[in-house]
Short mmCIF file of C-alpha atoms in Angstrom, two decimals:
data_model
loop_
_atom_site.label_atom_id
_atom_site.label_comp_id
_atom_site.label_asym_id
_atom_site.label_seq_id
_atom_site.Cartn_x
_atom_site.Cartn_y
_atom_site.Cartn_z
CA UNK A 19 -205.57 -144.37 127.27
CA UNK A 20 -202.36 -146.14 128.10
CA UNK A 21 -201.64 -145.68 131.79
CA UNK A 22 -204.30 -143.03 132.21
CA UNK A 23 -206.40 -143.29 135.34
CA UNK A 24 -208.35 -140.28 136.55
CA UNK A 25 -207.47 -141.16 140.16
CA UNK A 26 -203.88 -140.27 139.34
CA UNK A 27 -204.41 -136.94 137.62
CA UNK A 28 -203.40 -133.82 139.50
CA UNK A 29 -203.65 -130.23 138.37
CA UNK A 30 -200.93 -127.66 138.69
CA UNK A 31 -203.12 -126.04 141.35
CA UNK A 32 -203.70 -127.29 144.88
CA UNK A 33 -205.61 -130.59 145.06
CA UNK A 34 -209.20 -130.43 146.20
CA UNK A 35 -209.75 -132.23 149.54
CA UNK A 36 -210.83 -135.83 149.20
CA UNK A 37 -210.19 -136.07 145.46
CA UNK A 38 -207.37 -136.97 143.13
CA UNK A 39 -207.94 -133.79 141.12
CA UNK A 40 -206.32 -130.41 141.61
CA UNK A 41 -209.46 -128.37 140.84
CA UNK A 42 -210.99 -125.42 142.53
CA UNK A 43 -214.26 -127.26 142.00
CA UNK A 44 -214.68 -130.95 141.19
CA UNK A 45 -218.14 -131.85 139.99
CA UNK A 46 -218.47 -135.39 141.31
CA UNK A 47 -222.07 -135.64 140.14
CA UNK A 48 -221.19 -135.80 136.49
CA UNK A 49 -217.57 -136.94 136.59
CA UNK A 50 -216.31 -133.86 134.77
CA UNK A 51 -213.52 -131.58 135.86
CA UNK A 52 -214.96 -128.09 136.15
CA UNK A 53 -212.10 -126.28 137.83
CA UNK A 54 -210.89 -122.81 136.80
CA UNK A 55 -207.42 -121.37 136.38
CA UNK A 56 -206.17 -118.96 138.98
CA UNK A 57 -205.72 -116.35 136.25
CA UNK A 58 -208.62 -114.62 134.54
CA UNK A 59 -210.31 -117.48 132.67
CA UNK A 60 -212.07 -115.23 130.21
CA UNK A 61 -208.83 -113.59 129.08
CA UNK A 62 -207.02 -116.93 128.86
CA UNK A 63 -209.75 -118.53 126.81
CA UNK A 64 -210.36 -115.61 124.48
CA UNK A 65 -207.20 -115.99 122.45
CA UNK A 66 -207.63 -119.79 122.31
CA UNK A 67 -211.15 -119.44 120.90
CA UNK A 68 -209.85 -116.93 118.37
CA UNK A 69 -207.02 -119.29 117.44
CA UNK A 70 -209.47 -122.18 116.90
CA UNK A 71 -211.71 -119.92 114.78
CA UNK A 72 -208.74 -118.98 112.58
CA UNK A 73 -207.70 -122.64 112.38
CA UNK A 74 -211.20 -123.58 111.15
CA UNK A 75 -210.20 -122.47 107.67
CA UNK A 76 -211.22 -123.91 104.28
CA UNK A 77 -208.21 -126.24 104.26
CA UNK A 78 -209.11 -127.84 107.59
CA UNK A 79 -212.78 -128.14 106.62
CA UNK A 80 -211.77 -129.78 103.34
CA UNK A 81 -209.60 -132.28 105.25
CA UNK A 82 -212.49 -133.20 107.57
CA UNK A 83 -214.91 -133.39 104.62
CA UNK A 84 -212.55 -135.76 102.79
CA UNK A 85 -212.35 -137.95 105.90
CA UNK A 86 -216.18 -137.97 106.17
CA UNK A 87 -216.53 -139.13 102.55
CA UNK A 88 -214.04 -141.93 103.22
CA UNK A 89 -215.76 -143.20 106.39
CA UNK A 90 -219.48 -142.47 106.22
CA UNK A 91 -220.76 -144.30 103.10
CA UNK A 92 -219.74 -147.77 104.29
CA UNK A 93 -220.71 -147.08 107.92
CA UNK A 94 -224.16 -145.82 106.91
CA UNK A 95 -224.88 -148.83 104.73
CA UNK A 96 -223.62 -151.31 107.35
CA UNK A 97 -225.77 -149.73 110.08
CA UNK A 98 -228.90 -149.12 108.01
CA UNK A 99 -232.22 -150.12 109.64
CA UNK A 100 -234.21 -153.07 108.28
CA UNK A 101 -236.67 -150.97 106.29
CA UNK A 102 -233.92 -149.54 104.05
CA UNK A 103 -232.63 -151.20 100.94
CA UNK A 104 -229.83 -148.67 100.66
CA UNK A 105 -228.67 -145.29 101.97
CA UNK A 106 -226.32 -143.07 100.00
CA UNK A 107 -224.43 -139.96 101.11
CA UNK A 108 -225.05 -137.36 98.38
CA UNK A 109 -223.93 -134.13 100.06
CA UNK A 110 -221.69 -133.26 103.01
CA UNK A 111 -220.73 -129.76 104.11
CA UNK A 112 -219.24 -129.11 107.57
CA UNK A 113 -220.25 -125.44 107.53
CA UNK A 114 -218.20 -122.43 108.56
CA UNK A 115 -219.06 -122.25 112.28
CA UNK A 116 -216.08 -123.45 114.37
CA UNK A 117 -216.35 -125.32 117.68
CA UNK A 118 -215.83 -123.19 120.80
CA UNK A 119 -213.64 -124.31 123.71
CA UNK A 120 -213.91 -123.04 127.30
CA UNK A 121 -213.25 -123.98 130.93
CA UNK A 122 -209.71 -125.28 130.46
CA UNK A 123 -207.77 -127.38 132.95
CA UNK A 124 -204.33 -128.95 132.76
CA UNK A 125 -203.23 -132.13 134.53
CA UNK A 126 -200.28 -134.38 135.09
CA UNK A 127 -200.22 -138.05 136.07
CA UNK A 128 -198.49 -138.28 139.42
CA UNK A 129 -198.58 -142.10 139.35
CA UNK A 130 -196.22 -142.35 136.37
CA UNK A 131 -192.51 -142.17 137.05
CA UNK A 132 -190.65 -143.35 133.93
CA UNK A 133 -192.90 -141.86 131.26
CA UNK A 134 -194.28 -138.46 132.27
CA UNK A 135 -197.47 -137.15 130.69
CA UNK A 136 -199.70 -134.10 130.83
CA UNK A 137 -203.25 -133.46 129.66
CA UNK A 138 -205.56 -130.55 128.89
CA UNK A 139 -209.33 -130.67 129.27
CA UNK A 140 -211.87 -128.22 127.88
CA UNK A 141 -215.62 -127.94 127.35
CA UNK A 142 -216.55 -128.01 123.68
CA UNK A 143 -219.66 -126.38 122.24
CA UNK A 144 -220.41 -126.63 118.54
CA UNK A 145 -223.41 -125.10 116.80
CA UNK A 146 -222.65 -126.10 113.24
CA UNK A 147 -224.37 -124.96 110.06
CA UNK A 148 -223.72 -128.44 108.70
CA UNK A 149 -225.56 -129.52 105.56
CA UNK A 150 -225.88 -133.24 104.84
CA UNK A 151 -228.14 -135.00 102.37
CA UNK A 152 -228.88 -138.72 102.22
CA UNK A 153 -230.61 -140.60 99.40
CA UNK A 154 -232.66 -143.39 100.95
CA UNK A 155 -234.32 -146.31 99.19
CA UNK A 156 -236.88 -147.97 101.49
CA UNK A 157 -238.18 -151.55 101.27
CA UNK A 158 -235.91 -154.32 102.63
CA UNK A 159 -233.67 -156.02 100.08
CA UNK A 160 -234.05 -159.55 101.42
CA UNK A 161 -237.78 -160.29 101.16
CA UNK A 162 -237.60 -163.89 99.98
CA UNK A 163 -241.24 -164.00 98.90
CA UNK A 164 -240.81 -161.04 96.49
CA UNK A 165 -238.56 -161.24 93.40
CA UNK A 166 -235.44 -159.12 93.88
CA UNK A 167 -236.00 -157.27 90.61
CA UNK A 168 -239.47 -156.16 91.78
CA UNK A 169 -238.09 -155.10 95.18
CA UNK A 170 -235.43 -152.96 93.49
CA UNK A 171 -238.00 -151.40 91.16
CA UNK A 172 -240.33 -150.45 94.00
CA UNK A 173 -237.46 -149.05 96.09
CA UNK A 174 -236.32 -146.86 93.21
CA UNK A 175 -239.86 -145.54 92.74
CA UNK A 176 -240.38 -144.56 96.38
CA UNK A 177 -236.83 -143.37 97.21
CA UNK A 178 -236.53 -140.02 98.97
CA UNK A 179 -233.93 -137.52 100.21
CA UNK A 180 -233.37 -136.74 103.88
CA UNK A 181 -231.55 -133.65 105.10
CA UNK A 182 -229.52 -133.02 108.28
CA UNK A 183 -228.93 -129.44 109.47
CA UNK A 184 -228.15 -127.39 112.59
CA UNK A 185 -225.88 -129.84 114.39
CA UNK A 186 -225.46 -129.14 118.11
CA UNK A 187 -222.79 -130.89 120.19
CA UNK A 188 -221.96 -130.19 123.85
CA UNK A 189 -219.30 -132.16 125.71
CA UNK A 190 -215.81 -132.17 127.16
CA UNK A 191 -212.60 -133.18 125.43
CA UNK A 192 -209.19 -134.18 126.68
CA UNK A 193 -205.90 -133.68 124.82
CA UNK A 194 -203.19 -135.88 126.31
CA UNK A 195 -199.46 -135.59 125.66
CA UNK A 196 -198.31 -139.10 126.52
CA UNK A 197 -195.51 -139.97 126.91
CA UNK A 198 -193.12 -137.08 127.36
CA UNK A 199 -189.60 -138.12 126.32
CA UNK A 200 -186.14 -136.72 127.02
CA UNK A 201 -185.44 -135.49 123.50
CA UNK A 202 -187.00 -132.91 121.21
CA UNK A 203 -189.84 -132.42 120.47
CA UNK A 204 -190.37 -133.88 124.01
CA UNK A 205 -193.91 -135.05 123.18
CA UNK A 206 -193.96 -138.71 122.09
CA UNK A 207 -197.63 -138.84 121.10
CA UNK A 208 -200.79 -136.72 121.19
CA UNK A 209 -204.14 -138.34 122.05
CA UNK A 210 -207.52 -136.64 121.65
CA UNK A 211 -210.81 -137.94 123.02
CA UNK A 212 -214.13 -137.01 124.59
CA UNK A 213 -214.01 -137.40 128.38
CA UNK A 214 -217.39 -139.14 128.14
CA UNK A 215 -220.28 -139.34 125.70
CA UNK A 216 -221.26 -135.73 124.84
CA UNK A 217 -224.19 -134.43 126.85
CA UNK A 218 -225.88 -133.17 123.70
CA UNK A 219 -225.84 -134.57 120.17
CA UNK A 220 -228.77 -133.13 118.28
CA UNK A 221 -229.69 -131.94 114.80
CA UNK A 222 -232.70 -131.22 112.64
CA UNK A 223 -233.91 -133.89 110.21
CA UNK A 224 -236.10 -133.10 107.22
CA UNK A 225 -237.59 -135.31 104.53
CA UNK A 226 -238.07 -133.93 101.05
CA UNK A 227 -241.40 -135.18 99.83
CA UNK A 228 -244.04 -133.23 101.71
CA UNK A 229 -246.24 -134.22 104.63
CA UNK A 230 -246.75 -137.76 103.27
CA UNK A 231 -243.23 -138.72 104.42
CA UNK A 232 -243.13 -136.67 107.64
CA UNK A 233 -244.19 -139.73 109.62
CA UNK A 234 -240.76 -141.25 108.93
CA UNK A 235 -238.90 -138.49 110.76
CA UNK A 236 -239.11 -139.91 114.37
CA UNK A 237 -237.77 -143.34 113.35
CA UNK A 238 -235.21 -141.82 110.98
CA UNK A 239 -233.92 -139.34 113.56
CA UNK A 240 -233.78 -141.99 116.31
CA UNK A 241 -231.63 -144.15 114.05
CA UNK A 242 -229.41 -141.23 112.95
CA UNK A 243 -228.80 -140.06 116.54
CA UNK A 244 -227.95 -143.64 117.55
CA UNK A 245 -225.67 -143.95 114.52
CA UNK A 246 -223.88 -140.70 115.41
CA UNK A 247 -223.30 -141.78 119.01
CA UNK A 248 -222.62 -145.50 118.59
CA UNK A 249 -220.79 -145.66 115.25
CA UNK A 250 -218.97 -142.33 115.15
CA UNK A 251 -218.55 -140.53 118.48
CA UNK A 252 -218.05 -143.70 120.55
CA UNK A 253 -214.81 -144.36 118.65
CA UNK A 254 -213.36 -141.30 120.39
CA UNK A 255 -214.85 -141.48 123.91
CA UNK A 256 -212.30 -142.27 126.64
CA UNK A 257 -210.59 -144.66 126.88
CA UNK A 258 -210.92 -144.76 123.07
CA UNK A 259 -208.97 -141.96 121.40
CA UNK A 260 -207.40 -140.61 118.24
CA UNK A 261 -203.61 -140.83 118.38
CA UNK A 262 -200.90 -139.01 116.48
CA UNK A 263 -197.42 -140.42 117.15
CA UNK A 264 -194.52 -137.99 116.86
CA UNK A 265 -192.25 -140.90 117.80
CA UNK A 266 -193.17 -143.99 115.69
CA UNK A 267 -191.70 -146.35 118.31
CA UNK A 268 -194.27 -145.30 120.94
CA UNK A 269 -196.73 -148.08 121.82
CA UNK A 270 -200.36 -147.27 122.61
CA UNK A 271 -200.86 -149.25 125.84
CA UNK A 272 -204.27 -149.39 127.53
CA UNK A 273 -204.35 -150.58 131.15
CA UNK A 274 -207.66 -151.29 132.95
CA UNK A 275 -208.28 -149.93 136.44
CA UNK A 276 -210.68 -152.78 137.26
CA UNK A 277 -213.08 -155.43 135.98
CA UNK A 278 -216.88 -155.39 135.86
CA UNK A 279 -218.78 -158.67 136.22
CA UNK A 280 -222.20 -158.59 134.51
CA UNK A 281 -225.04 -161.09 134.84
CA UNK A 282 -227.92 -160.57 132.38
CA UNK A 283 -230.84 -162.48 133.89
CA UNK A 284 -234.23 -161.59 132.37
CA UNK A 285 -236.42 -158.88 130.84
CA UNK A 286 -240.16 -158.13 131.03
CA UNK A 287 -242.62 -156.07 128.94
CA UNK A 288 -240.43 -156.19 125.84
CA UNK A 289 -241.96 -153.94 123.13
CA UNK A 290 -242.47 -154.94 119.51
CA UNK A 291 -239.79 -154.01 117.01
CA UNK A 292 -242.34 -154.04 114.17
CA UNK A 293 -246.09 -154.40 113.69
CA UNK A 294 -246.08 -157.97 112.44
CA UNK A 295 -244.75 -159.94 115.41
CA UNK A 296 -243.26 -159.83 118.88
CA UNK A 297 -239.55 -159.17 119.26
CA UNK A 298 -236.70 -161.67 119.20
CA UNK A 299 -234.72 -159.84 121.90
CA UNK A 300 -231.04 -159.73 122.72
CA UNK A 301 -228.90 -157.27 124.67
CA UNK A 302 -225.64 -155.68 123.57
CA UNK A 303 -223.38 -154.22 126.27
CA UNK A 304 -220.20 -152.16 126.22
CA UNK A 305 -218.20 -149.43 127.90
CA UNK A 306 -216.01 -148.74 124.90
CA UNK A 307 -216.85 -149.17 121.23
CA UNK A 308 -214.05 -151.68 120.59
CA UNK A 309 -215.18 -154.11 123.31
CA UNK A 310 -218.81 -155.06 122.82
CA UNK A 311 -220.53 -158.16 124.17
CA UNK A 312 -223.98 -159.53 123.40
CA UNK A 313 -226.38 -162.11 124.76
CA UNK A 314 -228.00 -164.86 122.74
CA UNK A 315 -231.20 -164.12 120.82
CA UNK A 316 -234.35 -165.27 122.59
CA UNK A 317 -237.58 -166.55 120.96
CA UNK A 318 -240.42 -164.18 120.16
CA UNK A 319 -242.27 -162.85 123.15
CA UNK A 320 -242.71 -160.09 125.70
CA UNK A 321 -240.57 -161.89 128.26
CA UNK A 322 -237.00 -163.23 127.93
CA UNK A 323 -234.64 -165.22 130.13
CA UNK A 324 -230.87 -165.28 129.53
CA UNK A 325 -228.93 -166.08 132.73
CA UNK A 326 -225.68 -165.23 130.94
CA UNK A 327 -222.48 -163.81 132.47
CA UNK A 328 -219.85 -161.43 131.07
CA UNK A 329 -216.74 -159.55 132.13
CA UNK A 330 -215.61 -156.18 130.83
CA UNK A 331 -212.45 -154.20 131.69
CA UNK A 332 -212.94 -150.76 133.22
CA UNK A 333 -210.26 -148.21 132.37
CA UNK A 334 -211.61 -144.96 133.83
CA UNK A 335 -214.23 -145.68 136.51
CA UNK A 336 -214.77 -141.96 137.18
CA UNK A 337 -216.26 -141.35 133.73
CA UNK A 338 -217.05 -144.69 132.06
CA UNK A 339 -220.60 -146.02 131.88
CA UNK A 340 -221.93 -149.47 131.13
CA UNK A 341 -224.36 -149.16 128.25
CA UNK A 342 -227.02 -151.82 127.65
CA UNK A 343 -228.96 -151.74 124.37
CA UNK A 344 -232.00 -153.95 123.80
CA UNK A 345 -232.49 -155.06 120.18
CA UNK A 346 -235.09 -156.96 118.22
CA UNK A 347 -233.28 -159.41 115.92
CA UNK A 348 -234.52 -159.11 112.35
CA UNK A 349 -233.87 -161.67 109.64
CA UNK A 350 -234.18 -158.89 107.06
CA UNK A 351 -231.64 -156.06 107.30
CA UNK A 352 -230.22 -154.68 110.54
CA UNK A 353 -231.83 -155.11 113.96
CA UNK A 354 -234.26 -152.65 115.60
CA UNK A 355 -233.23 -150.84 118.77
CA UNK A 356 -235.91 -151.13 121.46
CA UNK A 357 -234.26 -149.15 124.24
CA UNK A 358 -231.08 -148.48 126.18
CA UNK A 359 -229.77 -148.04 129.73
CA UNK A 360 -226.62 -146.41 131.10
CA UNK A 361 -225.04 -147.29 134.46
CA UNK A 362 -222.20 -145.10 135.76
CA UNK A 363 -219.33 -147.20 137.13
CA UNK A 364 -218.62 -144.55 139.77
CA UNK A 365 -222.03 -145.39 141.31
CA UNK A 366 -220.97 -149.01 142.00
CA UNK A 367 -219.23 -149.83 145.28
CA UNK A 368 -215.95 -151.66 144.85
CA UNK A 369 -216.36 -155.41 145.49
CA UNK A 370 -220.09 -155.16 146.28
CA UNK A 371 -222.70 -157.11 144.28
CA UNK A 372 -225.54 -154.94 142.95
CA UNK A 373 -228.87 -156.67 142.15
CA UNK A 374 -230.78 -154.27 139.87
CA UNK A 375 -234.08 -153.94 137.98
CA UNK A 376 -233.70 -151.16 135.40
CA UNK A 377 -236.04 -149.52 132.87
CA UNK A 378 -235.09 -149.20 129.22
CA UNK A 379 -235.58 -145.79 127.59
CA UNK A 380 -237.36 -145.76 124.24
CA UNK A 381 -235.45 -143.40 121.86
CA UNK A 382 -238.28 -143.17 119.32
CA UNK A 383 -240.85 -142.14 121.95
CA UNK A 384 -238.53 -139.40 123.30
CA UNK A 385 -238.25 -137.86 119.82
CA UNK A 386 -242.04 -138.08 119.30
CA UNK A 387 -242.59 -136.26 122.61
CA UNK A 388 -240.14 -133.53 121.59
CA UNK A 389 -242.06 -133.03 118.35
CA UNK A 390 -245.40 -132.89 120.17
CA UNK A 391 -244.08 -130.25 122.58
CA UNK A 392 -242.94 -128.13 119.64
CA UNK A 393 -246.40 -128.29 118.06
CA UNK A 394 -248.30 -127.20 121.21
CA UNK A 395 -247.80 -124.56 123.85
CA UNK A 396 -245.28 -125.24 126.61
CA UNK A 397 -247.81 -125.98 129.41
CA UNK A 398 -249.93 -128.38 127.36
CA UNK A 399 -246.82 -130.09 126.04
CA UNK A 400 -245.41 -130.52 129.55
CA UNK A 401 -248.68 -132.01 130.86
CA UNK A 402 -248.81 -134.49 127.98
CA UNK A 403 -245.22 -135.56 128.61
CA UNK A 404 -245.93 -136.13 132.33
CA UNK A 405 -248.99 -138.27 131.54
CA UNK A 406 -247.09 -140.21 128.89
CA UNK A 407 -244.24 -140.95 131.30
CA UNK A 408 -246.64 -142.10 134.02
CA UNK A 409 -248.32 -144.47 131.56
CA UNK A 410 -244.93 -145.76 130.37
CA UNK A 411 -243.76 -146.53 133.92
CA UNK A 412 -246.61 -149.01 134.36
CA UNK A 413 -245.58 -151.04 131.31
CA UNK A 414 -241.94 -150.00 130.91
CA UNK A 415 -239.57 -152.63 129.63
CA UNK A 416 -237.46 -153.79 132.58
CA UNK A 417 -234.28 -155.83 132.73
CA UNK A 418 -232.90 -157.76 135.70
CA UNK A 419 -229.10 -157.63 135.99
CA UNK A 420 -226.38 -158.13 138.59
CA UNK A 421 -223.19 -156.05 138.61
CA UNK A 422 -219.97 -156.32 140.59
CA UNK A 423 -216.95 -154.05 140.12
CA UNK A 424 -213.45 -155.05 141.24
CA UNK A 425 -210.68 -152.43 141.23
CA UNK A 426 -207.05 -153.36 140.53
CA UNK A 427 -204.11 -152.33 142.66
CA UNK A 428 -201.03 -150.54 141.32
CA UNK A 429 -198.96 -153.75 141.15
CA UNK A 430 -201.59 -155.46 138.98
CA UNK A 431 -201.89 -152.45 136.68
CA UNK A 432 -198.12 -152.32 136.22
CA UNK A 433 -198.08 -156.05 135.44
CA UNK A 434 -200.72 -155.61 132.72
CA UNK A 435 -198.79 -152.67 131.24
CA UNK A 436 -195.58 -154.72 131.18
CA UNK A 437 -197.34 -157.69 129.55
CA UNK A 438 -198.78 -155.46 126.83
CA UNK A 439 -195.52 -153.65 126.15
CA UNK A 440 -193.59 -156.93 125.89
CA UNK A 441 -196.39 -158.77 124.10
CA UNK A 442 -196.20 -161.61 126.62
CA UNK A 443 -199.53 -162.36 128.33
CA UNK A 444 -197.93 -165.27 130.23
CA UNK A 445 -196.54 -162.68 132.67
CA UNK A 446 -200.06 -162.25 134.05
CA UNK A 447 -200.19 -165.84 135.30
CA UNK A 448 -197.69 -164.91 138.01
CA UNK A 449 -200.35 -162.83 139.75
CA UNK A 450 -203.17 -164.72 141.53
CA UNK A 451 -205.99 -162.29 140.65
CA UNK A 452 -204.82 -161.74 137.08
CA UNK A 453 -204.86 -165.45 136.27
CA UNK A 454 -208.60 -165.41 135.75
CA UNK A 455 -208.49 -162.55 133.24
CA UNK A 456 -205.27 -163.42 131.41
CA UNK A 457 -206.05 -164.31 127.84
CA UNK A 458 -209.74 -163.47 128.25
CA UNK A 459 -211.61 -162.41 125.16
CA UNK A 460 -214.49 -163.21 122.90
CA UNK A 461 -214.97 -165.08 119.64
CA UNK A 462 -217.59 -163.44 117.42
CA UNK A 463 -219.16 -165.78 114.86
CA UNK A 464 -221.37 -164.52 112.06
CA UNK A 465 -223.62 -167.38 110.91
CA UNK A 466 -224.85 -166.65 107.40
CA UNK A 467 -226.38 -169.86 106.07
CA UNK A 468 -226.21 -173.64 106.06
CA UNK A 469 -225.93 -175.25 102.61
CA UNK A 470 -226.03 -178.76 101.15
CA UNK A 471 -228.52 -180.09 103.65
CA UNK A 472 -229.42 -183.77 103.51
CA UNK A 473 -232.63 -184.39 101.56
CA UNK A 474 -235.56 -185.04 103.91
CA UNK A 475 -237.92 -187.88 103.26
CA UNK A 476 -240.66 -186.89 100.81
CA UNK A 477 -243.43 -187.40 103.38
CA UNK A 478 -241.77 -184.82 105.70
CA UNK A 479 -242.28 -182.02 103.18
CA UNK A 480 -239.79 -179.85 101.33
CA UNK A 481 -238.77 -177.57 104.23
CA UNK A 482 -236.38 -178.06 107.13
CA UNK A 483 -235.95 -176.46 110.52
CA UNK A 484 -232.28 -175.87 111.38
CA UNK A 485 -230.33 -174.54 114.35
CA UNK A 486 -226.57 -174.24 114.87
CA UNK A 487 -224.72 -174.96 118.12
CA UNK A 488 -221.31 -173.30 118.61
CA UNK A 489 -218.96 -174.67 121.28
CA UNK A 490 -215.60 -173.46 122.57
CA UNK A 491 -214.18 -174.99 125.76
CA UNK A 492 -216.96 -174.70 128.37
CA UNK A 493 -219.01 -172.06 126.55
CA UNK A 494 -221.86 -173.21 124.34
CA UNK A 495 -224.41 -171.13 122.41
CA UNK A 496 -227.26 -172.23 120.12
CA UNK A 497 -228.80 -170.18 117.33
CA UNK A 498 -232.51 -169.73 116.83
CA UNK A 499 -234.48 -172.42 115.02
CA UNK A 500 -234.82 -171.33 111.38
CA UNK A 501 -237.01 -172.67 108.59
CA UNK A 502 -235.16 -173.43 105.39
CA UNK A 503 -235.66 -175.12 102.04
CA UNK A 504 -234.77 -178.68 101.08
CA UNK A 505 -231.12 -177.78 100.41
CA UNK A 506 -230.18 -174.71 102.47
CA UNK A 507 -231.25 -172.49 105.33
CA UNK A 508 -230.42 -168.85 106.09
CA UNK A 509 -229.35 -168.25 109.70
CA UNK A 510 -228.32 -164.55 109.71
CA UNK A 511 -227.31 -164.48 113.36
CA UNK A 512 -224.24 -163.42 115.34
CA UNK A 513 -223.05 -165.55 118.27
CA UNK A 514 -220.33 -164.70 120.79
CA UNK A 515 -218.36 -167.27 122.78
CA UNK A 516 -216.34 -166.28 125.82
CA UNK A 517 -212.63 -167.20 125.88
CA UNK A 518 -211.48 -167.98 129.41
CA UNK A 519 -208.11 -167.22 130.93
CA UNK A 520 -207.19 -170.92 131.17
CA UNK A 521 -203.96 -171.22 129.16
CA UNK A 522 -204.32 -175.01 129.13
CA UNK A 523 -207.62 -174.80 127.29
CA UNK A 524 -206.78 -175.62 123.70
CA UNK A 525 -210.11 -177.07 122.69
CA UNK A 526 -211.18 -176.47 119.07
CA UNK A 527 -214.12 -174.32 118.06
CA UNK A 528 -217.01 -176.40 116.70
CA UNK A 529 -220.29 -175.31 115.09
CA UNK A 530 -222.37 -178.38 114.17
CA UNK A 531 -225.82 -177.80 112.69
CA UNK A 532 -228.89 -179.74 113.79
CA UNK A 533 -232.00 -180.47 111.76
#
C-alpha cells in the first residue's frame, strides 16, 4: 500500500516495548493489532456500529448487488472446475444484516516525512443472510471423443441449482488515508483492505435435487470457498487494496519491504485429482493476488521434481504469508486443487536460508470431516477426526522447499518509491542490491494449440506427439508432451518465464514446437 510498512506504524498511544506499534496489547502470534483505546471502547464503538447499520440501507445494498452482477458471472465461469460445462449466477441478494466493526485502533506512519498518512484498523464480523443461487451444468465441454452436441444435450438434462446461504466472515480491515495533503479536503486518497486473509470465510451450500446430488456438496463447497478466497477476497488483502482518489493526481505507489527467494524442489505422495489417472502436478505461489508464480507441469505420478527458483517482493512482512497451492493439470476445463500451504513471512529470519518439508492440507477432506462431525455426536466425531488425521500424516503429500527472506533498508525503499513515482526503473541500477531486482518480472504464456503440422509419413500413423519449448534469455521451459492429430495438437498449458534484472538482456522470446 504505497509506502506502508507495519514497522513504521505508531498509534496515538504510547508504543509497546519492543514493537513498532503503539498498542496496549500487540498480538505477535497472529500479526494483528489488538490494542484498545484509552477511552471506554464499548461506548466509542457503539455509535460506529449504529452508524454502519444505518449506512447498510437499500441503496448501498443495491450498489453492492450491482457490482456483484458485473464481476461474478465472468469470474465464476473462468474459475469453474473441470467437471462443469457452465455455471450461471441466477440470484444474488446481500441480505439485510450489516457487518459489525469492533476493536478500533488508529495509526500514523512515523517513517514518512513529506506525505503524512493515518490509518484505522477494526475487527469485522459479518453474519449475512445472503441468498445466492447458481445454475450448474455438469459434464466437461471439451471431451474430444464425444460430439459437442451430445455433450450439451446431456449437460442440459442433468443441470442442477446450488444455493449459498448464511455467509460468515471474520477478519480485520484497515482504512488508510494516504497521503494527507496541505489543502482541503486534506485527504488525498482512501484505501480499504483486509489486514490479512480473513480468519473465517464460511457459508452453507445446498443442492436442489434431493439426496442423489448431495455427494457433490463437499467438492462444490471446497471449490466455492477457494473461489471466494482466491478470486474475490485476495484482491483486497494487504498490500492489495481498494482505492478512492479524492485528488486524481495521486499515484498509488507500492514499495516492498524485502524480497523472498523460493526454491521449489520436489513433492512426494501426490494425491489423484480424479479417478482415472495420477496427477500432472504443478505449484502456484503468491503473497498477493496480482503477483502469482507457478512451476512447470510435471508428468503423471505420485512424485515430482522441479528444482525451480523464484523471487517475490514482500511488502508487509508482519502480516503477509506465502501461499503454495498444489494443482493437478487437466486438459479438460480448469485444474483441480490438491492442497495448499501457508508460510508466515514473520516466521522467517532475515537473511537465513530455511530448508523445509511441509504438508499440504486437503480442502475437500476438511469439509468431509466437518460434515461427518455434524452427523454424529461430538465425541464420536472428534475421535474419527483424530484417527483420520493420524492416517493422513503417514501418507500426507509433502513438498520440499527452500526459503530466504532479505529485508530492504530505508534508502533502498526510498529509491524504489522514487523510481515508481518518476516511472524510471533505471534509477535502481545505481544501488548495488537493487540491480538484481530492477526490471524483474514474469512473462506468462498461454499455449492453446499448434496448427498446420507437417504431415507425418504414412507408416508412422495419423497422430503426432508435440511439445513446445519457450525461451527468454537464460530461462527455458518445455510443455508436456501432447498427442495430436495429423494437422494440429491442443496444448492447453500455461508457462511462465522469469525476466531478470539485466538491462542489457534484449533477447527475443521464442517458442518453437517439437514433434
